[in-house]
XYZ file of N, CA and C in Angstrom:
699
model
N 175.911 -111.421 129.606
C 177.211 -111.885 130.114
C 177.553 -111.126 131.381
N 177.775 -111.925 132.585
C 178.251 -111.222 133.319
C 179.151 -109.953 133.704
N 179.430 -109.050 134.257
C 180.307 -107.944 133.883
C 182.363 -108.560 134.225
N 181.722 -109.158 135.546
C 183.138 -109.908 135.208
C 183.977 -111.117 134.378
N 182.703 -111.576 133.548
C 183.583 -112.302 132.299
C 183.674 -111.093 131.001
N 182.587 -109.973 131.096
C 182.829 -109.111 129.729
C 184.216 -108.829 129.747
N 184.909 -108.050 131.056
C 185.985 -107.208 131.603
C 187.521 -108.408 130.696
N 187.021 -109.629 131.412
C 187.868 -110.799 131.112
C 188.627 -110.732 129.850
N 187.078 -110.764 129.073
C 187.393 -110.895 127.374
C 188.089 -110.220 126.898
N 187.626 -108.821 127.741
C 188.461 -107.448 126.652
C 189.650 -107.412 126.720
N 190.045 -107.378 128.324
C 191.956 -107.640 128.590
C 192.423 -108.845 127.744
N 191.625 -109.714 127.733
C 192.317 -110.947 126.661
C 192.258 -111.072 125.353
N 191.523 -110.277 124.937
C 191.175 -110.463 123.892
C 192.158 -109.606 122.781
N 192.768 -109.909 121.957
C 193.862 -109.767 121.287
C 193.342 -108.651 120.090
N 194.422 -107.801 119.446
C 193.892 -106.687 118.388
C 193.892 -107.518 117.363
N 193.204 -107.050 116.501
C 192.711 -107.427 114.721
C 194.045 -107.609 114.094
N 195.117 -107.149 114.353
C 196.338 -107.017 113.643
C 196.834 -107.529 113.951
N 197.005 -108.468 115.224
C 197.798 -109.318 115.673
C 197.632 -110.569 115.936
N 198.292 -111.848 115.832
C 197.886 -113.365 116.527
C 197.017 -113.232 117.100
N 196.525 -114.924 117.188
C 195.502 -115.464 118.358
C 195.763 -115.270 119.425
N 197.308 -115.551 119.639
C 197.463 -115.270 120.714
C 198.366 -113.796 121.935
N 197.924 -112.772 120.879
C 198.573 -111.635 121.225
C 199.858 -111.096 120.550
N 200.663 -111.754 119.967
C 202.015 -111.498 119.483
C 201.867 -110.419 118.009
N 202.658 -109.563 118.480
C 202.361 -108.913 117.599
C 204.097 -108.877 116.472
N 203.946 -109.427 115.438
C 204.941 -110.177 114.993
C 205.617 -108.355 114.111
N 207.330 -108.626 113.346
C 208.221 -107.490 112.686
C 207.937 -108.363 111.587
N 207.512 -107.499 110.691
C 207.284 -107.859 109.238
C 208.491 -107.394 108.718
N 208.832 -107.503 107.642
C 210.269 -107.097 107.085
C 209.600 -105.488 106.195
N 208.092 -105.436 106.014
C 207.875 -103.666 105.420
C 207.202 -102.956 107.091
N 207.533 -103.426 108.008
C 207.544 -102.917 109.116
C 205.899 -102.153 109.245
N 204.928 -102.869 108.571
C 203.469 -102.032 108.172
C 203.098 -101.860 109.588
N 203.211 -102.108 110.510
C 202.947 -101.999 111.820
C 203.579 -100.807 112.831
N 204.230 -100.341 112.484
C 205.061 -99.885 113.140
C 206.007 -98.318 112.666
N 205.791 -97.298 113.127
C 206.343 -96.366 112.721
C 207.675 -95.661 113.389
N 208.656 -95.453 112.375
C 210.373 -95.119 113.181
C 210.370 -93.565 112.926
N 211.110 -92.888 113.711
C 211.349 -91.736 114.155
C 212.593 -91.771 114.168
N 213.774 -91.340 113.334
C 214.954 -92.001 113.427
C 215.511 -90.592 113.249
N 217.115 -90.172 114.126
C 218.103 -89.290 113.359
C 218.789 -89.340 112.069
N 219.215 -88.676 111.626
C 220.107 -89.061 110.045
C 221.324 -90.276 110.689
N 221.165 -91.121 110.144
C 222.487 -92.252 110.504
C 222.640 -93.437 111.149
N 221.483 -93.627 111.522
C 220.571 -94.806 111.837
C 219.566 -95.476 111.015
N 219.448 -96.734 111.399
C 219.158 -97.875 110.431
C 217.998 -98.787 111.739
N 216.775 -98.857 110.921
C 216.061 -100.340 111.355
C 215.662 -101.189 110.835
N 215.445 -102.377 111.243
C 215.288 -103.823 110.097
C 214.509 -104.405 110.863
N 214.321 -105.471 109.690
C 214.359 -106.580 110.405
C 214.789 -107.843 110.252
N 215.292 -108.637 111.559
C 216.191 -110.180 111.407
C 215.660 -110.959 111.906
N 215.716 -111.898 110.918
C 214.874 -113.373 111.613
C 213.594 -113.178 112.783
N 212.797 -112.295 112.287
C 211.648 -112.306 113.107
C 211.836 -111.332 114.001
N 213.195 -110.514 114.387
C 213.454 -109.419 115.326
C 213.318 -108.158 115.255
N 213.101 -107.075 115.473
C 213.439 -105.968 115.219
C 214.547 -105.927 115.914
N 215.407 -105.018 115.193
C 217.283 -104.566 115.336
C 217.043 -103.262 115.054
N 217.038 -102.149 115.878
C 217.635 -101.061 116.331
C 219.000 -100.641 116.253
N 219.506 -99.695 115.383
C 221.078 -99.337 115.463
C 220.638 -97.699 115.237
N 221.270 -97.301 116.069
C 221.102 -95.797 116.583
C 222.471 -95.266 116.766
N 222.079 -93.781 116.029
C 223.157 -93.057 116.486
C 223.064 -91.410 117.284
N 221.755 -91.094 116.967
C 221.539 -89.712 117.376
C 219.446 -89.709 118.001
N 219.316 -91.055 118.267
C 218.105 -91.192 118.759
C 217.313 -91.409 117.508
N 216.300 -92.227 118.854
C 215.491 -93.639 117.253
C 214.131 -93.534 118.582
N 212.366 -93.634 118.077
C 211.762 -93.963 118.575
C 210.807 -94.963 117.276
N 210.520 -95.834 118.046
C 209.293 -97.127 117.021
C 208.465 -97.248 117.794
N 207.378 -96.597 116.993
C 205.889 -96.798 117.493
C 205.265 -97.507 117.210
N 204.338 -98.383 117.592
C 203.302 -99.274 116.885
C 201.982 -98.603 116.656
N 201.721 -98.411 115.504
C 200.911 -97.390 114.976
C 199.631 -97.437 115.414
N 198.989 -98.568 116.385
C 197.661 -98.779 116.471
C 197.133 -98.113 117.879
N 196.659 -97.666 118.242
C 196.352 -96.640 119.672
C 195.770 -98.299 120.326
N 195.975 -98.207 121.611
C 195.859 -98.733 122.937
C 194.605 -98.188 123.702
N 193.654 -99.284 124.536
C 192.861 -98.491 125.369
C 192.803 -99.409 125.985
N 193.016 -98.445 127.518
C 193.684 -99.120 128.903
C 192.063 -100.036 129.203
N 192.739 -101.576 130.152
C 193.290 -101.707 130.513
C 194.625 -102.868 129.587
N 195.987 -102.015 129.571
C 197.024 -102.787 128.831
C 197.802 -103.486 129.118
N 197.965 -104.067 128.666
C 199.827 -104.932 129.379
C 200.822 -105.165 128.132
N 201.674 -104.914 128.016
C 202.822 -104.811 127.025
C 203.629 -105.953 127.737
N 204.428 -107.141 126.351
C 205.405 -107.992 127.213
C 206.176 -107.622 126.023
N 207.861 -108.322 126.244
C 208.431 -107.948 125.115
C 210.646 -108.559 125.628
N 210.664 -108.995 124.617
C 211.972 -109.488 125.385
C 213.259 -108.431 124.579
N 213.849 -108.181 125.194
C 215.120 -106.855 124.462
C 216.153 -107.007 125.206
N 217.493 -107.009 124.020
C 218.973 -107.070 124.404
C 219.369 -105.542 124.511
N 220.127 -104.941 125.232
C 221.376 -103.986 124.511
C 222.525 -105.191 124.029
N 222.809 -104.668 122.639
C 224.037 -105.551 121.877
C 225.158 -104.879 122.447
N 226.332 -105.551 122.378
C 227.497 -105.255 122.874
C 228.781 -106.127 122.282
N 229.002 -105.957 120.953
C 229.829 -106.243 120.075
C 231.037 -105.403 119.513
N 231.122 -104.970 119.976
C 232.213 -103.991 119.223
C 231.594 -103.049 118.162
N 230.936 -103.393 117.469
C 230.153 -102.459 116.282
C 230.099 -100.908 116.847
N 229.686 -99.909 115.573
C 229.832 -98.848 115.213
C 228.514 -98.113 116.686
N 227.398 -98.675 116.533
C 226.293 -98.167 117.195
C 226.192 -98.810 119.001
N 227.222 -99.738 119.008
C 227.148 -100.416 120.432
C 227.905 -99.619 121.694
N 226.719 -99.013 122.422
C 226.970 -98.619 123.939
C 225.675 -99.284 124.861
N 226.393 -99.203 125.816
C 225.458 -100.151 126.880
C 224.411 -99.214 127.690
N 223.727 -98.307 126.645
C 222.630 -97.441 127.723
C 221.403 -97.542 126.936
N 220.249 -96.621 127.392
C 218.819 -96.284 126.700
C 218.087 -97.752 126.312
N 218.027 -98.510 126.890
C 216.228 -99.510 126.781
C 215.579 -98.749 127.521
N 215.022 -98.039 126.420
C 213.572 -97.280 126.568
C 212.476 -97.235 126.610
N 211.923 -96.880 126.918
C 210.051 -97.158 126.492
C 209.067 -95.948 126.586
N 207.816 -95.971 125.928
C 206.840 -94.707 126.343
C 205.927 -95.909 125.973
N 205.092 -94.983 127.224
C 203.406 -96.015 126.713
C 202.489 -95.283 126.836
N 201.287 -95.738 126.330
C 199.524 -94.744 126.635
C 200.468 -92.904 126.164
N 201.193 -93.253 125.108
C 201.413 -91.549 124.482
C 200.492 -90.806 123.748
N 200.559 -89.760 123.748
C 199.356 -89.142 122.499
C 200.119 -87.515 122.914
N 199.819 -87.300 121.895
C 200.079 -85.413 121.528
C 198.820 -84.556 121.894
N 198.798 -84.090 123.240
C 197.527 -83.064 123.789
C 197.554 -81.593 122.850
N 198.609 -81.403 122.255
C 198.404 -80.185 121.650
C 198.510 -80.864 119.749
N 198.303 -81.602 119.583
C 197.877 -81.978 118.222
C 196.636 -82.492 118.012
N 195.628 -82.212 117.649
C 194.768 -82.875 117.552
C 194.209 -84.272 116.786
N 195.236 -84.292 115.709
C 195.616 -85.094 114.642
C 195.728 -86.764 115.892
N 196.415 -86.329 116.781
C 197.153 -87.530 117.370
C 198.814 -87.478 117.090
N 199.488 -88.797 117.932
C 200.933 -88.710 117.446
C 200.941 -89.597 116.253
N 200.388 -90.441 115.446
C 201.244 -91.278 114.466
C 200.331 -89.868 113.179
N 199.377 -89.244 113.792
C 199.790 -88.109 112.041
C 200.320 -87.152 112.352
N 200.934 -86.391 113.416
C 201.993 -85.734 113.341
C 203.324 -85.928 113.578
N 203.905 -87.517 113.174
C 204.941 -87.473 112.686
C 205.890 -87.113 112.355
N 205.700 -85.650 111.403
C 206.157 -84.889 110.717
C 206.713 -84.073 111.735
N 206.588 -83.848 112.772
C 207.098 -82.866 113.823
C 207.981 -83.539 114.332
N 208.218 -84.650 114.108
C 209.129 -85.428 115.298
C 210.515 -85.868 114.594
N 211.539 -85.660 114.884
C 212.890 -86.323 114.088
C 213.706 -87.691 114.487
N 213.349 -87.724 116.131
C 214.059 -88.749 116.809
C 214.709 -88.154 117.721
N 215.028 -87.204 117.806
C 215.941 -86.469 118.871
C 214.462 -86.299 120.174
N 215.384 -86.827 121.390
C 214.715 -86.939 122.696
C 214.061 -85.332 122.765
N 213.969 -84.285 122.996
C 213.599 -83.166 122.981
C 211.808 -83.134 122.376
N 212.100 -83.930 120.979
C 211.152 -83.995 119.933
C 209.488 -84.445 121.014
N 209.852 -85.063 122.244
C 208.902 -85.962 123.050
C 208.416 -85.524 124.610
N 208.945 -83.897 124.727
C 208.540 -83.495 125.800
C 207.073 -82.770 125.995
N 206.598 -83.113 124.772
C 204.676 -82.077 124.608
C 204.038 -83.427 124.727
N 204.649 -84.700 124.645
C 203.597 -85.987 124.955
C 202.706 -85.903 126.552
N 201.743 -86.530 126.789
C 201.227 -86.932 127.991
C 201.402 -88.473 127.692
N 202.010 -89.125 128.644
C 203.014 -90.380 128.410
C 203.255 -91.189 129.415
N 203.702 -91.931 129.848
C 203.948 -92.788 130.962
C 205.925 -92.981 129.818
N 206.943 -92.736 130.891
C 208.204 -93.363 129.999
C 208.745 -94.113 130.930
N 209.775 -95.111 130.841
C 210.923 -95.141 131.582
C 212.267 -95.517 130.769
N 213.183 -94.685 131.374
C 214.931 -94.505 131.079
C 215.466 -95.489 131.653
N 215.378 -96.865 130.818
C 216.049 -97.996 131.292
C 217.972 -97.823 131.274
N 218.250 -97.633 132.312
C 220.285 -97.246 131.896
C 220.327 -96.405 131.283
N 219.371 -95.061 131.489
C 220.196 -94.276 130.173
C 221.035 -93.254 131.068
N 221.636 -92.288 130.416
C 222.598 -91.652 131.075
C 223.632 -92.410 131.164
N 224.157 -92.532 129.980
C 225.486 -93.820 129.933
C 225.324 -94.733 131.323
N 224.089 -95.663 131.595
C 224.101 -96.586 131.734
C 224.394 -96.452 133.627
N 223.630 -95.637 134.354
C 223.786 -94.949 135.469
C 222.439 -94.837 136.085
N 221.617 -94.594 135.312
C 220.289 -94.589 136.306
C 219.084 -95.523 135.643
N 217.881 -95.297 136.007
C 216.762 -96.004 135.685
C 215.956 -94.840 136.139
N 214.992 -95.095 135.202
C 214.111 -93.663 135.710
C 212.085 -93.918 135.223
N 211.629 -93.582 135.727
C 210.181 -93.475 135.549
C 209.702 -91.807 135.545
N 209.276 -91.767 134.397
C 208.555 -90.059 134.279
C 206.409 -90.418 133.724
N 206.331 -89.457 134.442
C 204.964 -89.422 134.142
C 204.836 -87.956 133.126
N 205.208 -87.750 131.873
C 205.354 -86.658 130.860
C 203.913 -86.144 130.939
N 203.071 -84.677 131.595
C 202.504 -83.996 131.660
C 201.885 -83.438 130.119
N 202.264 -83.553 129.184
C 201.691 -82.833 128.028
C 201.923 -81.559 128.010
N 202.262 -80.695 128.912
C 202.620 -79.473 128.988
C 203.850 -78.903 128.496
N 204.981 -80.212 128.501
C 206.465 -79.992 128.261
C 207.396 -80.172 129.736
N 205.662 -80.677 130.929
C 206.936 -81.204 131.887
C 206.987 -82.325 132.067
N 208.090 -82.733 132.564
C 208.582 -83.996 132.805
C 209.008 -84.368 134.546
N 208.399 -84.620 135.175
C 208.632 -84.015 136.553
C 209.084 -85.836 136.926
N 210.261 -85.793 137.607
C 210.516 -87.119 138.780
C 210.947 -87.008 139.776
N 209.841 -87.992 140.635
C 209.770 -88.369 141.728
C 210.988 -88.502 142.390
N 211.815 -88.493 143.514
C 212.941 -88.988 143.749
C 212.664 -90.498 144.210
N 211.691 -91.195 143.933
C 211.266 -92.487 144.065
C 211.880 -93.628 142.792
N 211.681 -92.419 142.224
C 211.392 -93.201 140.546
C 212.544 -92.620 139.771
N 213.760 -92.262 141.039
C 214.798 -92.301 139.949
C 216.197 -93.529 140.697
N 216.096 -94.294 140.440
C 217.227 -95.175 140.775
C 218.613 -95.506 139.841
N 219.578 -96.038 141.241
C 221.155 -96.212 140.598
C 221.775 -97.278 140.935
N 220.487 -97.605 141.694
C 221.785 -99.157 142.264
C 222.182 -99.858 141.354
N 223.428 -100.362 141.087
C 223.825 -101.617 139.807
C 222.914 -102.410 139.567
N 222.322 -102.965 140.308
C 221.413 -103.885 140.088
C 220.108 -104.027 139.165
N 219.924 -102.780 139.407
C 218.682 -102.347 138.218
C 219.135 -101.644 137.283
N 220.630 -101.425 136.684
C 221.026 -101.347 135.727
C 221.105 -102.005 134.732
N 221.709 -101.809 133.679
C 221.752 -102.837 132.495
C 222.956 -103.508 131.843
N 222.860 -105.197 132.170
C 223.984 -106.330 131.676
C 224.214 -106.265 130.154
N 225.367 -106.033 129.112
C 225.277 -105.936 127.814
C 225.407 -107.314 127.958
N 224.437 -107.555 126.584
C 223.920 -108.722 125.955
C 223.492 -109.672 126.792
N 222.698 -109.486 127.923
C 221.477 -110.204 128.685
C 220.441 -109.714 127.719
N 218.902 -110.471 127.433
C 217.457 -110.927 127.115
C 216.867 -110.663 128.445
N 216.332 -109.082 128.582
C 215.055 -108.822 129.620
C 214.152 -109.392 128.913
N 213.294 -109.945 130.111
C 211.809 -109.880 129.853
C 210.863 -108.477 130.076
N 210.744 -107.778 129.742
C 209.980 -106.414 129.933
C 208.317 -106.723 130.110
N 207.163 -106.052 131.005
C 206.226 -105.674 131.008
C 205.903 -104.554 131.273
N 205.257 -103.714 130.896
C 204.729 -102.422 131.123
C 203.089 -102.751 130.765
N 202.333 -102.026 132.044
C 200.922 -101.968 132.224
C 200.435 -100.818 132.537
N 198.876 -100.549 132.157
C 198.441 -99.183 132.283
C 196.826 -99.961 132.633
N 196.359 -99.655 133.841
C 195.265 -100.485 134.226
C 195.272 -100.107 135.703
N 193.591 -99.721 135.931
C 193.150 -99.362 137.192
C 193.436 -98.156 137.065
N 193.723 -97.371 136.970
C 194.488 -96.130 137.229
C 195.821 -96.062 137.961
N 196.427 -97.484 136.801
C 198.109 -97.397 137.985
C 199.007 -97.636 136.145
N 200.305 -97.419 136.009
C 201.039 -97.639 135.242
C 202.024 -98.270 136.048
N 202.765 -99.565 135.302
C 203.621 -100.421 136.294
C 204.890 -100.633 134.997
N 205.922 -101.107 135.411
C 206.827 -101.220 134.548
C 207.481 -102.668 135.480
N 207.816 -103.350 134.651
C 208.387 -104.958 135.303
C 209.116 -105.624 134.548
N 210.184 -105.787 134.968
C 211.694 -106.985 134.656
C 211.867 -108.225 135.289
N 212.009 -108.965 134.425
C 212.391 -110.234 134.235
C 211.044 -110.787 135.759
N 209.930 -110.088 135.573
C 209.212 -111.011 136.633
C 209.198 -109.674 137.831
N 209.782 -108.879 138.190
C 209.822 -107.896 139.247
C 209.353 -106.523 138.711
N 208.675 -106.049 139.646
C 208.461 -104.844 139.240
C 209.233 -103.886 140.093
N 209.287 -103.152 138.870
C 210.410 -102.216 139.207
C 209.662 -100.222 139.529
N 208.372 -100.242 138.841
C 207.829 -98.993 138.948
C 206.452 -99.062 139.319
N 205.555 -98.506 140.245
C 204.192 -99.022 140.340
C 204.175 -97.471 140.642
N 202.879 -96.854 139.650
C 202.668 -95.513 139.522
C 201.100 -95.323 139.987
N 200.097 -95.021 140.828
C 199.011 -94.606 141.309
C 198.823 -92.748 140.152
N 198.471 -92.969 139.182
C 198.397 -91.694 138.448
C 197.212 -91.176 138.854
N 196.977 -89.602 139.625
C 195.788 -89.122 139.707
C 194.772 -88.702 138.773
N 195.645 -88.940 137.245
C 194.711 -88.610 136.097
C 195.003 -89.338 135.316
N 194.950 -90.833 135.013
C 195.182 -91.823 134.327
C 195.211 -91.699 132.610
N 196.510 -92.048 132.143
C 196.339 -92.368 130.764
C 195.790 -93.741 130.697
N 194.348 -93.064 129.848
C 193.277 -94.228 129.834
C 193.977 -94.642 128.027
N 194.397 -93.908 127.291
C 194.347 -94.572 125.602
C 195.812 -93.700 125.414
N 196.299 -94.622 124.024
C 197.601 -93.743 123.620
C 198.212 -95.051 122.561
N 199.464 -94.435 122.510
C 200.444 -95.256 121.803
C 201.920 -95.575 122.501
N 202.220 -97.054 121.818
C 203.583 -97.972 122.758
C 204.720 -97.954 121.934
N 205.612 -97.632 122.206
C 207.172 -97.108 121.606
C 208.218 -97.775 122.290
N 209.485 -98.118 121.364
C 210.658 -98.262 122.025
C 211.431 -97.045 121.975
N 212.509 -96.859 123.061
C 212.968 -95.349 122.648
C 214.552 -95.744 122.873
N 215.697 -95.492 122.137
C 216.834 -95.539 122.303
C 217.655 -94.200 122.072
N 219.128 -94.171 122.341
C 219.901 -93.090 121.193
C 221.128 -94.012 121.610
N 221.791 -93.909 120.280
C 222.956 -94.177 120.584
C 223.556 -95.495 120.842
N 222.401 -96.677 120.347
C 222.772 -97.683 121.102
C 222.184 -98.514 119.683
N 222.180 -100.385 120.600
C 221.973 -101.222 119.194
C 220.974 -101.950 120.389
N 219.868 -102.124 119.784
C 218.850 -103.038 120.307
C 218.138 -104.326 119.434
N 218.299 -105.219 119.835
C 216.814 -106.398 119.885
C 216.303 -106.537 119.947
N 214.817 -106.526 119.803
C 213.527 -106.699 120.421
C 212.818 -108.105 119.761
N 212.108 -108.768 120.933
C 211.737 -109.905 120.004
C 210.239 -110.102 120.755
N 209.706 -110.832 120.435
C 208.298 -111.206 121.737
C 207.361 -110.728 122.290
N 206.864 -109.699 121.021
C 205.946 -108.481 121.229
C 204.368 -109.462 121.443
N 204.122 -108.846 122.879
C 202.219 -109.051 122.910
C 201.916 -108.372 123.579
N 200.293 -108.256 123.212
C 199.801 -107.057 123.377
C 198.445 -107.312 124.155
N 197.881 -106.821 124.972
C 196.594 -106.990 125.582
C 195.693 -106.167 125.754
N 194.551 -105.431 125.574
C 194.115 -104.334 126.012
C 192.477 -104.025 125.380
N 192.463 -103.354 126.062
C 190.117 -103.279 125.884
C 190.004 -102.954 124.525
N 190.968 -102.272 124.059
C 190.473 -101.735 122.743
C 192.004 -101.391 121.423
N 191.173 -101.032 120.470
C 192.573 -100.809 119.416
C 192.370 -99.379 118.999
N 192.753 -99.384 117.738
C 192.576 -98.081 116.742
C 191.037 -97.904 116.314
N 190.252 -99.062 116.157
C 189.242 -98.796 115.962
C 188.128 -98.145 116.652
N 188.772 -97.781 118.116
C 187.937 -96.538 118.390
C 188.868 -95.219 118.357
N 189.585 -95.076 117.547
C 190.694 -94.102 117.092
C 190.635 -94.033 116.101
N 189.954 -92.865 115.188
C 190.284 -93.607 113.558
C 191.136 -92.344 112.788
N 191.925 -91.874 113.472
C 193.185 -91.048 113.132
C 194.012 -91.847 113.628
N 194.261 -93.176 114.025
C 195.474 -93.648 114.706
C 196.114 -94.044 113.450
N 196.335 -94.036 112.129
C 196.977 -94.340 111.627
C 197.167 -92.720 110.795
């Protein structure tokens, strides 16, 4: 087979755990997917959605490791109802994560993590802070594994515009491919990262605090799964 139809297959070619056609569906025992929650928060699932209600920080991982090249799509509200958990900040994300000082990986050390943002500064990570900071900036970090978190003054923006509408449906993409990580709304990209040391494999998370989220329209693309990971669960 040629090398440019092998390349083809692999980006298209969908994980064992998920649809034909990439979707990676919320089961109601959530077997897919691992929460990191504070005391006082709640996740479910509705009519096919995952629902996020946070009060002191929430991360959901999808337990299966990633190997670049990836593309993440995914459609997510901030709710804005009056309810107990509704503020209009944190659509979050981490992608290609893994724990450099665990060897285990991140979905078996778990146990170290509570949900509180702090819990996620030893990752080597690709993130971005969609509105967080009560709903004021947008941010892209490339998390070092060391415990730094260093940004660009590129990759920290405030204009309204790339802020966040309560109860608008983004379309989200986040990609990790070539040696670039990209982050993209509703069709635009909003972050294009040239990493000099590429997260080639890892794990894909939503990250909130404090807020009530939606998520619906999970697919997934990428060369490889857990099965060349076999601590990813």
């Amino acid at each position: 087979m040629p090398l440019r139809y092998l390349f083809a297959t692999l980006l298209l070619g969908t994980l064992a755990h998920a649809a034909s056609d990439g979707t990676v569906p919320f089961t109601p025992d959530l077997n897919d997917w691992l929460v990191e929650q504070m005391p006082g928060g709640h996740v479910t699932v509705a009519n096919g959605a995952l629902v996020i209600e946070d009060v002191d920080g929430c991360t959901v991982w999808y337990r299966h490791r990633l190997v670049a090249p990836v593309e993440i799509t995914y459609d997510a509200e901030v709710v804005m109802h009056g309810g107990p958990c509704d503020r209009l900040s944190d659509l979050n994300c981490f992608w290609m994560a893994d724990t450099p000082r665990e060897p285990a990986g991140l979905i078996a050390s778990t146990a170290h993590r509570t949900g509180r943002f702090t819990d996620y500064d030893s990752l080597a990570t690709y993130y971005v802070g969609y509105g967080g900071n009560e709903n004021t900036t947008t941010r892209f970090r490339r998390y070092t594994g060391t415990g730094a978190r260093p940004l660009l003054p590129q990759h920290d923006l405030r204009a309204p515009a790339i802020l966040l509408t309560a109860n608008r449906v983004y379309h989200l993409k986040l990609v990790a491919r070539d040696g670039r990580a990209e982050f993209w709304r509703d069709g635009e990209r909003i972050f294009s990262y040239a990493d000099p040391a590429p997260l080639r494999s890892g794990y894909f998370g939503f990250r909130t605090v404090k807020s009530h989220l939606i998520i619906r329209n999970v697919h997934i693309t990428t060369a490889g799964d857990e099965t060349l990971a076999p601590h990813a669960r």
